[in-house]
């Protein structure tokens, strides 16, 4: 009887640990992301900027330079320098995709960072 109780407690404990690990380890894309960095080329000029850098000497890049809100209902809003666009997101086979203005793009999520790549440029936003 003592062995059955101990086995039951161990099974319950293992289940709780598994659930906590799956919740903590799974990616939850929902949330607000802010500008972190961008790399690429613009007209043959290499760009490698991050929060706090000056953009062409005109202004300092802050986290609020670009703000992305990813909603639970599969919608999103992207605001950059006073311009806001709306879009949607999907998860397919463990990969995330954003559709903004009719263009679908795969998004990489790693920890609190979200990375968008297009035409050799990379934009990183952070929760």
mmCIF file of C-alpha atoms in Angstrom:
data_model
loop_
_atom_site.group_PDB
_atom_site.id
_atom_site.type_symbol
_atom_site.label_atom_id
_atom_site.label_comp_id
_atom_site.label_asym_id
_atom_site.label_seq_id
_atom_site.Cartn_x
_atom_site.Cartn_y
_atom_site.Cartn_z
ATOM 1 C CA UNK A 1 0.000 0.000 0.000
ATOM 2 C CA UNK A 2 2.825 2.386 0.904
ATOM 3 C CA UNK A 3 4.482 1.666 -2.457
ATOM 4 C CA UNK A 4 1.200 2.435 -4.330
ATOM 5 C CA UNK A 5 0.828 5.788 -2.554
ATOM 6 C CA UNK A 6 4.466 6.715 -3.235
ATOM 7 C CA UNK A 7 4.054 5.721 -6.906
ATOM 8 C CA UNK A 8 0.889 7.819 -7.179
ATOM 9 C CA UNK A 9 2.576 10.843 -5.626
ATOM 10 C CA UNK A 10 5.577 10.488 -7.962
ATOM 11 C CA UNK A 11 3.278 10.199 -11.002
ATOM 12 C CA UNK A 12 1.332 13.306 -9.936
ATOM 13 C CA UNK A 13 4.566 15.224 -9.309
ATOM 14 C CA UNK A 14 5.952 14.198 -12.711
ATOM 15 C CA UNK A 15 2.734 15.391 -14.380
ATOM 16 C CA UNK A 16 2.930 18.791 -12.651
ATOM 17 C CA UNK A 17 6.613 19.211 -13.595
ATOM 18 C CA UNK A 18 5.869 18.278 -17.216
ATOM 19 C CA UNK A 19 2.999 20.782 -17.439
ATOM 20 C CA UNK A 20 5.136 23.573 -15.948
ATOM 21 C CA UNK A 21 7.990 22.792 -18.330
ATOM 22 C CA UNK A 22 5.716 22.689 -21.382
ATOM 23 C CA UNK A 23 4.147 26.018 -20.404
ATOM 24 C CA UNK A 24 7.495 27.668 -19.696
ATOM 25 C CA UNK A 25 9.223 26.195 -22.741
ATOM 26 C CA UNK A 26 6.476 26.871 -25.275
ATOM 27 C CA UNK A 27 6.623 30.075 -27.265
ATOM 28 C CA UNK A 28 3.866 32.566 -26.660
ATOM 29 C CA UNK A 29 4.039 35.135 -29.417
ATOM 30 C CA UNK A 30 1.230 37.278 -27.958
ATOM 31 C CA UNK A 31 2.440 40.545 -26.442
ATOM 32 C CA UNK A 32 4.029 43.896 -27.191
ATOM 33 C CA UNK A 33 7.428 44.070 -28.845
ATOM 34 C CA UNK A 34 9.594 47.151 -29.233
ATOM 35 C CA UNK A 35 12.522 48.053 -31.469
ATOM 36 C CA UNK A 36 15.798 46.363 -30.549
ATOM 37 C CA UNK A 37 18.018 46.401 -33.659
ATOM 38 C CA UNK A 38 18.181 46.371 -37.446
ATOM 39 C CA UNK A 39 20.829 45.271 -39.933
ATOM 40 C CA UNK A 40 21.016 45.357 -43.694
ATOM 41 C CA UNK A 41 21.838 47.530 -46.679
ATOM 42 C CA UNK A 42 20.188 50.632 -48.067
ATOM 43 C CA UNK A 43 21.448 51.726 -51.484
ATOM 44 C CA UNK A 44 24.783 49.984 -50.962
ATOM 45 C CA UNK A 45 25.242 51.487 -47.494
ATOM 46 C CA UNK A 46 25.467 48.991 -44.627
ATOM 47 C CA UNK A 47 23.086 49.609 -41.748
ATOM 48 C CA UNK A 48 23.713 48.194 -38.274
ATOM 49 C CA UNK A 49 21.623 50.032 -35.704
ATOM 50 C CA UNK A 50 20.330 49.325 -32.220
ATOM 51 C CA UNK A 51 18.426 51.148 -29.495
ATOM 52 C CA UNK A 52 20.333 54.278 -28.492
ATOM 53 C CA UNK A 53 22.093 54.746 -31.838
ATOM 54 C CA UNK A 54 21.624 57.867 -33.923
ATOM 55 C CA UNK A 55 19.925 57.397 -37.295
ATOM 56 C CA UNK A 56 21.797 59.422 -39.930
ATOM 57 C CA UNK A 57 22.472 62.044 -37.272
ATOM 58 C CA UNK A 58 18.827 63.095 -37.356
ATOM 59 C CA UNK A 59 17.404 61.388 -34.261
ATOM 60 C CA UNK A 60 18.180 58.793 -31.619
ATOM 61 C CA UNK A 61 16.527 55.409 -32.020
ATOM 62 C CA UNK A 62 14.464 54.513 -28.977
ATOM 63 C CA UNK A 63 12.464 51.373 -28.203
ATOM 64 C CA UNK A 64 9.351 53.270 -29.306
ATOM 65 C CA UNK A 65 10.782 53.816 -32.811
ATOM 66 C CA UNK A 66 8.837 50.685 -33.736
ATOM 67 C CA UNK A 67 6.154 48.981 -31.629
ATOM 68 C CA UNK A 68 4.440 45.722 -32.555
ATOM 69 C CA UNK A 69 1.395 44.439 -30.689
ATOM 70 C CA UNK A 70 0.496 40.799 -31.326
ATOM 71 C CA UNK A 71 -3.004 39.995 -30.101
ATOM 72 C CA UNK A 72 -4.550 36.726 -28.921
ATOM 73 C CA UNK A 73 -7.191 36.946 -31.696
ATOM 74 C CA UNK A 74 -4.503 36.555 -34.413
ATOM 75 C CA UNK A 75 -4.423 40.261 -35.271
ATOM 76 C CA UNK A 76 -1.448 42.588 -34.962
ATOM 77 C CA UNK A 77 -0.631 46.282 -35.116
ATOM 78 C CA UNK A 78 2.737 47.705 -36.168
ATOM 79 C CA UNK A 79 3.517 51.375 -35.462
ATOM 80 C CA UNK A 80 6.588 53.161 -36.801
ATOM 81 C CA UNK A 81 7.211 56.880 -36.476
ATOM 82 C CA UNK A 82 3.507 57.743 -36.300
ATOM 83 C CA UNK A 83 2.391 55.338 -39.043
ATOM 84 C CA UNK A 84 0.295 52.332 -38.015
ATOM 85 C CA UNK A 85 -0.534 49.272 -40.086
ATOM 86 C CA UNK A 86 -2.711 46.337 -39.138
ATOM 87 C CA UNK A 87 -2.232 42.711 -40.035
ATOM 88 C CA UNK A 88 -2.715 39.156 -38.874
ATOM 89 C CA UNK A 89 -0.594 36.260 -37.696
ATOM 90 C CA UNK A 90 -0.800 32.484 -37.891
ATOM 91 C CA UNK A 91 1.070 29.522 -36.502
ATOM 92 C CA UNK A 92 1.617 26.663 -38.927
ATOM 93 C CA UNK A 93 3.605 23.548 -38.019
ATOM 94 C CA UNK A 94 5.395 25.370 -35.196
ATOM 95 C CA UNK A 95 6.339 28.378 -37.359
ATOM 96 C CA UNK A 96 4.885 31.884 -37.120
ATOM 97 C CA UNK A 97 3.803 34.016 -40.063
ATOM 98 C CA UNK A 98 2.737 37.658 -40.240
ATOM 99 C CA UNK A 99 0.562 38.974 -43.046
ATOM 100 C CA UNK A 100 0.775 42.756 -43.425
ATOM 101 C CA UNK A 101 -0.663 44.578 -46.423
ATOM 102 C CA UNK A 102 -1.214 41.264 -48.201
ATOM 103 C CA UNK A 103 2.369 40.020 -47.805
ATOM 104 C CA UNK A 104 3.003 36.873 -45.747
ATOM 105 C CA UNK A 105 6.370 36.560 -44.011
ATOM 106 C CA UNK A 106 7.853 33.956 -41.666
ATOM 107 C CA UNK A 107 8.816 35.320 -38.258
ATOM 108 C CA UNK A 108 11.467 33.799 -35.998
ATOM 109 C CA UNK A 109 10.789 33.849 -32.263
ATOM 110 C CA UNK A 110 13.563 33.130 -29.774
ATOM 111 C CA UNK A 111 12.939 33.860 -26.110
ATOM 112 C CA UNK A 112 11.761 37.455 -25.857
ATOM 113 C CA UNK A 113 13.048 38.417 -29.332
ATOM 114 C CA UNK A 114 11.124 38.381 -32.587
ATOM 115 C CA UNK A 115 13.059 38.607 -35.871
ATOM 116 C CA UNK A 116 11.753 39.602 -39.285
ATOM 117 C CA UNK A 117 13.974 39.174 -42.363
ATOM 118 C CA UNK A 118 13.376 40.508 -45.851
ATOM 119 C CA UNK A 119 15.650 41.177 -48.829
ATOM 120 C CA UNK A 120 18.824 40.772 -46.766
ATOM 121 C CA UNK A 121 17.636 43.047 -43.974
ATOM 122 C CA UNK A 122 16.938 41.907 -40.421
ATOM 123 C CA UNK A 123 14.726 43.649 -37.872
ATOM 124 C CA UNK A 124 14.694 42.497 -34.247
ATOM 125 C CA UNK A 125 12.006 43.496 -31.757
ATOM 126 C CA UNK A 126 12.016 42.596 -28.068
ATOM 127 C CA UNK A 127 9.199 41.993 -25.552
#
